[in-house]
C-alpha cells in the first residue's frame, strides 16, 4: 500500500507548527499505524533528517501513550482500538492520511506529535487512589462485593489514561477519564471511606488544569479505545452532589 502522510511537525511548545508531507511505499496492510510511522522515520534517519517524535511504549493497547489524531479522529477510524493496534488495512490504498497531536490547552505540544499529559497525573495525585495501606491480598470473598458493582468497577478500571476523551471533546473535558477513576473506587469497599473527599479534590484539580465540563456530546465515549461509558460521568456528578450536600 502507498500513502501520502501529512504530519504535524513542531519543534517545541513555543514554535509554530506546520504540516509536512511524506510519501510511503510498500506499506504492508498488516502493519500497525506506529510501524508505518517507524518506516517514515527510518527513511528520515537515512537522510540525516529530524525524525518524527511520537509517544509509544507497550504497543499492545495497555499503556495509553500512543494517542494521535488521525484523519480527524482520536486514535483513527476504528472504534475501540488504540493507535498502536490500528492496522493500515483500514485505510484506502493511495489516500492521504492526516496525523496531528492531541489538541487541548491542558495538553501542550512538546514536540511534533508528543503532548504533555502530566495534567492527568496531577488529577490522579489529587485523590485517584486509596491512601491507606490495604495490606496483602485478602482471601477471595472475605469482603463481599455485589457482582454488578465488581463488574462495573472492572469496566471503569479499563481506562488507560490515553487522553482521547479530552482530545475528542469540544470542551476539552477530562470528565470521562476522571469519572472512570471516581466510579472504580466508589464502587469498591476499599475506596468508600474517601469517596467524598476524592471527588471534590479531583474536580477542583480538573478545573485548575483548565479542562472543560461535559456537555453530553458523547464524543468521548465514541472515541475511547476502552469503550468507557458516559454512565460513569453521571455517577461522578451524583458523587459530587452527594459529597457537597449530604
Ligand atoms: S476514558 Fe477512555 S479515552 Fe479517556 S483516558 Fe480513559 S481510556 Fe483514554
Ligand atoms: S503504545 Fe501502549 S497503548 Fe499504544
Short mmCIF file of C-alpha atoms and ligand atoms in Angstrom, two decimals:
data_model
loop_
_atom_site.label_atom_id
_atom_site.label_comp_id
_atom_site.label_asym_id
_atom_site.label_seq_id
_atom_site.Cartn_x
_atom_site.Cartn_y
_atom_site.Cartn_z
CA UNK A 1 0.00 0.00 0.00
CA UNK A 2 1.14 3.55 -0.71
CA UNK A 3 0.05 6.63 1.18
CA UNK A 4 0.68 10.35 1.45
CA UNK A 5 1.04 11.12 5.15
CA UNK A 6 0.66 14.73 6.29
CA UNK A 7 2.21 15.02 9.74
CA UNK A 8 2.13 17.96 12.17
CA UNK A 9 5.75 18.99 12.81
CA UNK A 10 6.54 21.37 15.67
CA UNK A 11 9.99 21.63 17.20
CA UNK A 12 8.85 22.69 20.70
CA UNK A 13 5.88 24.12 22.57
CA UNK A 14 6.80 27.73 21.72
CA UNK A 15 7.39 27.22 17.99
CA UNK A 16 4.86 27.46 15.22
CA UNK A 17 3.97 24.09 13.79
CA UNK A 18 3.09 23.09 10.26
CA UNK A 19 2.05 20.03 8.27
CA UNK A 20 4.82 18.26 6.34
CA UNK A 21 4.03 15.72 3.64
CA UNK A 22 5.72 12.30 3.43
CA UNK A 23 5.23 9.58 0.80
CA UNK A 24 5.24 5.97 1.92
CA UNK A 25 5.68 2.98 -0.38
CA UNK A 26 5.23 -0.77 0.12
CA UNK A 27 3.38 -0.47 3.42
CA UNK A 28 2.05 -3.87 4.46
CA UNK A 29 -1.70 -3.89 5.23
CA UNK A 30 -0.82 -5.79 8.41
CA UNK A 31 1.49 -3.06 9.70
CA UNK A 32 0.25 -1.05 12.67
CA UNK A 33 -0.05 2.71 12.32
CA UNK A 34 3.03 3.14 14.53
CA UNK A 35 5.04 0.70 12.38
CA UNK A 36 4.12 2.83 9.37
CA UNK A 37 5.48 5.89 11.25
CA UNK A 38 8.61 3.84 12.07
CA UNK A 39 9.09 3.30 8.32
CA UNK A 40 8.87 7.06 7.70
CA UNK A 41 11.39 7.64 10.49
CA UNK A 42 13.80 5.05 9.07
CA UNK A 43 13.80 6.95 5.76
CA UNK A 44 14.29 10.28 7.54
CA UNK A 45 17.16 8.85 9.63
CA UNK A 46 18.87 7.54 6.47
CA UNK A 47 18.74 11.07 5.05
CA UNK A 48 20.03 12.53 8.36
CA UNK A 49 16.78 14.43 8.82
CA UNK A 50 14.93 15.06 12.10
CA UNK A 51 12.71 12.04 12.80
CA UNK A 52 9.04 12.49 13.75
CA UNK A 53 8.55 12.42 17.54
CA UNK A 54 5.57 10.38 18.71
CA UNK A 55 4.73 8.68 22.00
CA UNK A 56 4.54 4.91 22.39
CA UNK A 57 5.51 2.24 24.87
CA UNK A 58 3.68 -1.09 25.11
CA UNK A 59 2.31 -1.20 21.53
CA UNK A 60 -0.33 -3.58 22.92
CA UNK A 61 -3.14 -1.18 23.81
CA UNK A 62 -2.23 -1.13 27.50
CA UNK A 63 -0.11 1.90 28.36
CA UNK A 64 -2.17 4.70 26.81
CA UNK A 65 0.79 6.65 25.47
CA UNK A 66 0.22 6.37 21.70
CA UNK A 67 -2.56 8.93 21.29
CA UNK A 68 -2.70 10.51 17.84
CA UNK A 69 -5.38 12.36 15.91
CA UNK A 70 -5.73 10.54 12.58
CA UNK A 71 -7.95 11.94 9.84
CA UNK A 72 -9.81 13.99 12.43
CA UNK A 73 -10.48 11.07 14.80
CA UNK A 74 -8.75 10.33 18.11
CA UNK A 75 -6.89 7.01 17.60
CA UNK A 76 -8.12 6.90 13.98
CA UNK A 77 -11.19 5.47 12.28
CA UNK A 78 -11.66 2.16 14.17
CA UNK A 79 -13.83 2.07 17.28
CA UNK A 80 -12.34 0.64 20.48
CA UNK A 81 -8.71 0.44 19.36
CA UNK A 82 -5.61 2.40 20.26
CA UNK A 83 -3.32 3.86 17.59
CA UNK A 84 -0.77 1.09 18.19
CA UNK A 85 -3.41 -1.55 17.43
CA UNK A 86 -4.75 0.20 14.33
CA UNK A 87 -3.75 -1.65 11.12
CA UNK A 88 -3.01 0.01 7.79
CA UNK A 89 -5.58 -2.22 6.05
CA UNK A 90 -8.28 0.05 7.50
CA UNK A 91 -7.14 2.86 5.19
CA UNK A 92 -7.84 3.09 1.45
CA UNK A 93 -4.70 2.49 -0.64
CA UNK A 94 -3.34 5.65 -2.28
CA UNK A 95 -5.12 8.11 0.01
CA UNK A 96 -3.80 10.96 2.13
CA UNK A 97 -3.74 10.49 5.90
CA UNK A 98 -3.53 13.48 8.23
CA UNK A 99 -1.79 12.98 11.58
CA UNK A 100 -1.98 15.53 14.39
CA UNK A 101 -1.18 15.63 18.12
CA UNK A 102 -3.95 15.82 20.75
CA UNK A 103 -5.17 19.42 20.79
CA UNK A 104 -6.11 20.78 24.21
CA UNK A 105 -4.79 23.70 26.26
CA UNK A 106 -4.21 21.25 29.12
CA UNK A 107 -2.03 19.04 26.85
CA UNK A 108 0.61 21.40 25.35
CA UNK A 109 2.69 20.06 22.46
CA UNK A 110 6.22 19.05 23.49
CA UNK A 111 7.44 18.13 20.00
CA UNK A 112 5.67 17.06 16.78
CA UNK A 113 3.02 14.55 17.89
CA UNK A 114 4.06 14.32 21.55
CA UNK A 115 1.98 16.24 24.09
CA UNK A 116 2.48 16.84 27.79
CA UNK A 117 -0.21 14.79 29.58
CA UNK A 118 1.09 15.34 33.11
CA UNK A 119 -2.21 17.12 33.88
CA UNK A 120 -3.69 13.61 34.10
CA UNK A 121 -1.02 12.61 36.63
CA UNK A 122 -1.96 15.62 38.76
CA UNK A 123 -5.64 14.63 38.62
CA UNK A 124 -4.76 11.19 39.97
CA UNK A 125 -2.47 12.73 42.61
CA UNK A 126 -5.43 14.87 43.76
CA UNK A 127 -7.21 11.75 45.02
CA UNK A 128 -7.49 9.00 42.43
CA UNK A 129 -6.05 6.38 44.75
CA UNK A 130 -6.61 4.76 48.14
CA UNK A 131 -4.34 6.46 50.68
CA UNK A 132 -4.20 3.72 53.33
CA UNK A 133 -2.11 0.60 53.14
CA UNK A 134 -4.65 -2.12 52.44
CA UNK A 135 -2.18 -4.87 53.30
CA UNK A 136 -1.81 -8.16 51.47
CA UNK A 137 -4.45 -9.61 49.19
CA UNK A 138 -7.36 -10.82 51.37
CA UNK A 139 -8.95 -14.21 50.81
CA UNK A 140 -11.41 -14.22 47.96
CA UNK A 141 -14.95 -13.27 49.09
CA UNK A 142 -13.80 -12.16 52.57
CA UNK A 143 -15.07 -8.68 51.62
CA UNK A 144 -18.40 -9.22 49.84
CA UNK A 145 -18.83 -7.05 46.73
CA UNK A 146 -22.03 -7.30 44.67
CA UNK A 147 -21.25 -8.83 41.28
CA UNK A 148 -22.79 -5.90 39.39
CA UNK A 149 -20.55 -3.45 41.29
CA UNK A 150 -17.45 -5.58 40.76
CA UNK A 151 -18.11 -5.75 37.02
CA UNK A 152 -18.78 -2.03 36.69
CA UNK A 153 -15.66 -1.20 38.71
CA UNK A 154 -13.67 -3.51 36.42
CA UNK A 155 -15.06 -1.78 33.32
CA UNK A 156 -14.08 1.61 34.76
CA UNK A 157 -10.60 0.30 35.62
CA UNK A 158 -10.03 -0.45 31.91
CA UNK A 159 -9.21 3.26 31.34
CA UNK A 160 -5.60 3.53 30.16
CA UNK A 161 -5.29 7.31 30.62
CA UNK A 162 -4.67 7.95 26.93
CA UNK A 163 -6.46 11.32 26.77
CA UNK A 164 -8.53 10.57 23.66
CA UNK A 165 -11.65 11.64 25.56
CA UNK A 166 -10.14 15.09 26.14
CA UNK A 167 -8.90 15.35 22.57
CA UNK A 168 -12.28 14.36 21.11
CA UNK A 169 -14.30 16.73 23.30
CA UNK A 170 -15.15 20.21 22.02
CA UNK A 171 -14.84 21.40 25.64
CA UNK A 172 -11.56 19.53 26.26
CA UNK A 173 -13.34 17.88 29.15
CA UNK A 174 -11.49 15.31 31.23
CA UNK A 175 -14.72 14.07 32.82
CA UNK A 176 -14.70 10.61 31.22
CA UNK A 177 -11.17 9.92 32.47
CA UNK A 178 -11.97 11.37 35.92
CA UNK A 179 -15.28 9.60 36.24
CA UNK A 180 -13.75 6.23 35.39
CA UNK A 181 -11.44 6.59 38.38
CA UNK A 182 -14.15 8.01 40.67
CA UNK A 183 -16.53 5.18 39.70
CA UNK A 184 -13.95 2.45 40.08
CA UNK A 185 -13.11 3.49 43.63
CA UNK A 186 -16.64 4.50 44.70
CA UNK A 187 -17.97 1.06 43.76
CA UNK A 188 -15.48 -0.88 45.87
CA UNK A 189 -15.42 -1.06 49.68
CA UNK A 190 -11.73 -0.13 49.76
CA UNK A 191 -12.49 3.24 48.12
CA UNK A 192 -15.60 4.02 50.14
CA UNK A 193 -14.08 5.86 53.16
CA UNK A 194 -12.51 8.56 50.96
CA UNK A 195 -15.17 8.85 48.26
CA UNK A 196 -16.50 12.28 49.33
CA UNK A 197 -13.07 13.87 49.65
CA UNK A 198 -11.79 12.20 46.46
CA UNK A 199 -14.44 13.53 44.10
CA UNK A 200 -14.23 17.07 45.47
CA UNK A 201 -10.42 17.23 45.29
CA UNK A 202 -10.30 15.72 41.80
CA UNK A 203 -12.96 18.11 40.44
CA UNK A 204 -11.10 21.06 41.97
CA UNK A 205 -7.87 19.92 40.29
CA UNK A 206 -9.68 19.36 36.97
CA UNK A 207 -10.87 22.99 36.99
CA UNK A 208 -7.37 24.18 37.93
CA UNK A 209 -5.82 22.35 34.96
CA UNK A 210 -8.14 24.13 32.52
CA UNK A 211 -10.20 21.13 31.39
CA UNK A 212 -13.77 21.97 30.37
CA UNK A 213 -17.02 20.48 31.58
CA UNK A 214 -19.15 17.79 29.95
CA UNK A 215 -21.96 18.98 27.67
CA UNK A 216 -23.19 15.48 26.74
CA UNK A 217 -21.98 15.22 23.14
CA UNK A 218 -20.80 11.61 23.77
CA UNK A 219 -17.69 12.25 21.63
CA UNK A 220 -15.53 10.91 24.48
CA UNK A 221 -17.37 7.58 24.67
CA UNK A 222 -17.29 7.23 20.88
CA UNK A 223 -13.52 7.72 20.66
CA UNK A 224 -12.46 5.96 23.87
CA UNK A 225 -10.32 2.94 22.91
CA UNK A 226 -11.56 1.10 26.01
CA UNK A 227 -15.25 1.96 25.43
CA UNK A 228 -15.62 3.62 28.83
CA UNK A 229 -19.28 4.58 29.22
CA UNK A 230 -20.55 8.11 29.88
CA UNK A 231 -22.67 6.47 32.62
CA UNK A 232 -19.57 6.98 34.78
CA UNK A 233 -19.85 10.75 34.26
CA UNK A 234 -23.41 10.59 35.60
CA UNK A 235 -22.11 8.69 38.65
CA UNK A 236 -19.34 11.26 39.18
CA UNK A 237 -21.92 14.08 39.11
CA UNK A 238 -24.03 12.21 41.68
CA UNK A 239 -20.96 11.56 43.84
CA UNK A 240 -20.07 15.26 43.69
CA UNK A 241 -23.55 16.46 44.68
CA UNK A 242 -23.72 13.88 47.46
CA UNK A 243 -20.30 14.97 48.75
CA UNK A 244 -21.30 18.65 48.75
CA UNK A 245 -24.76 18.48 50.27
CA UNK A 246 -25.33 15.22 52.12
S1 LIG B 1 -11.63 7.32 29.43
FE1 LIG B 1 -11.03 6.26 27.52
S2 LIG B 1 -10.33 7.91 26.18
FE2 LIG B 1 -10.34 8.74 28.25
S3 LIG B 1 -8.29 8.40 29.05
FE3 LIG B 1 -9.50 6.60 29.67
S4 LIG B 1 -9.17 5.11 28.03
FE4 LIG B 1 -8.49 7.07 27.21
S1 LIG B 2 1.69 2.12 22.81
FE1 LIG B 2 0.73 1.49 24.69
S2 LIG B 2 -1.39 1.73 24.28
FE2 LIG B 2 -0.46 2.16 22.38
#
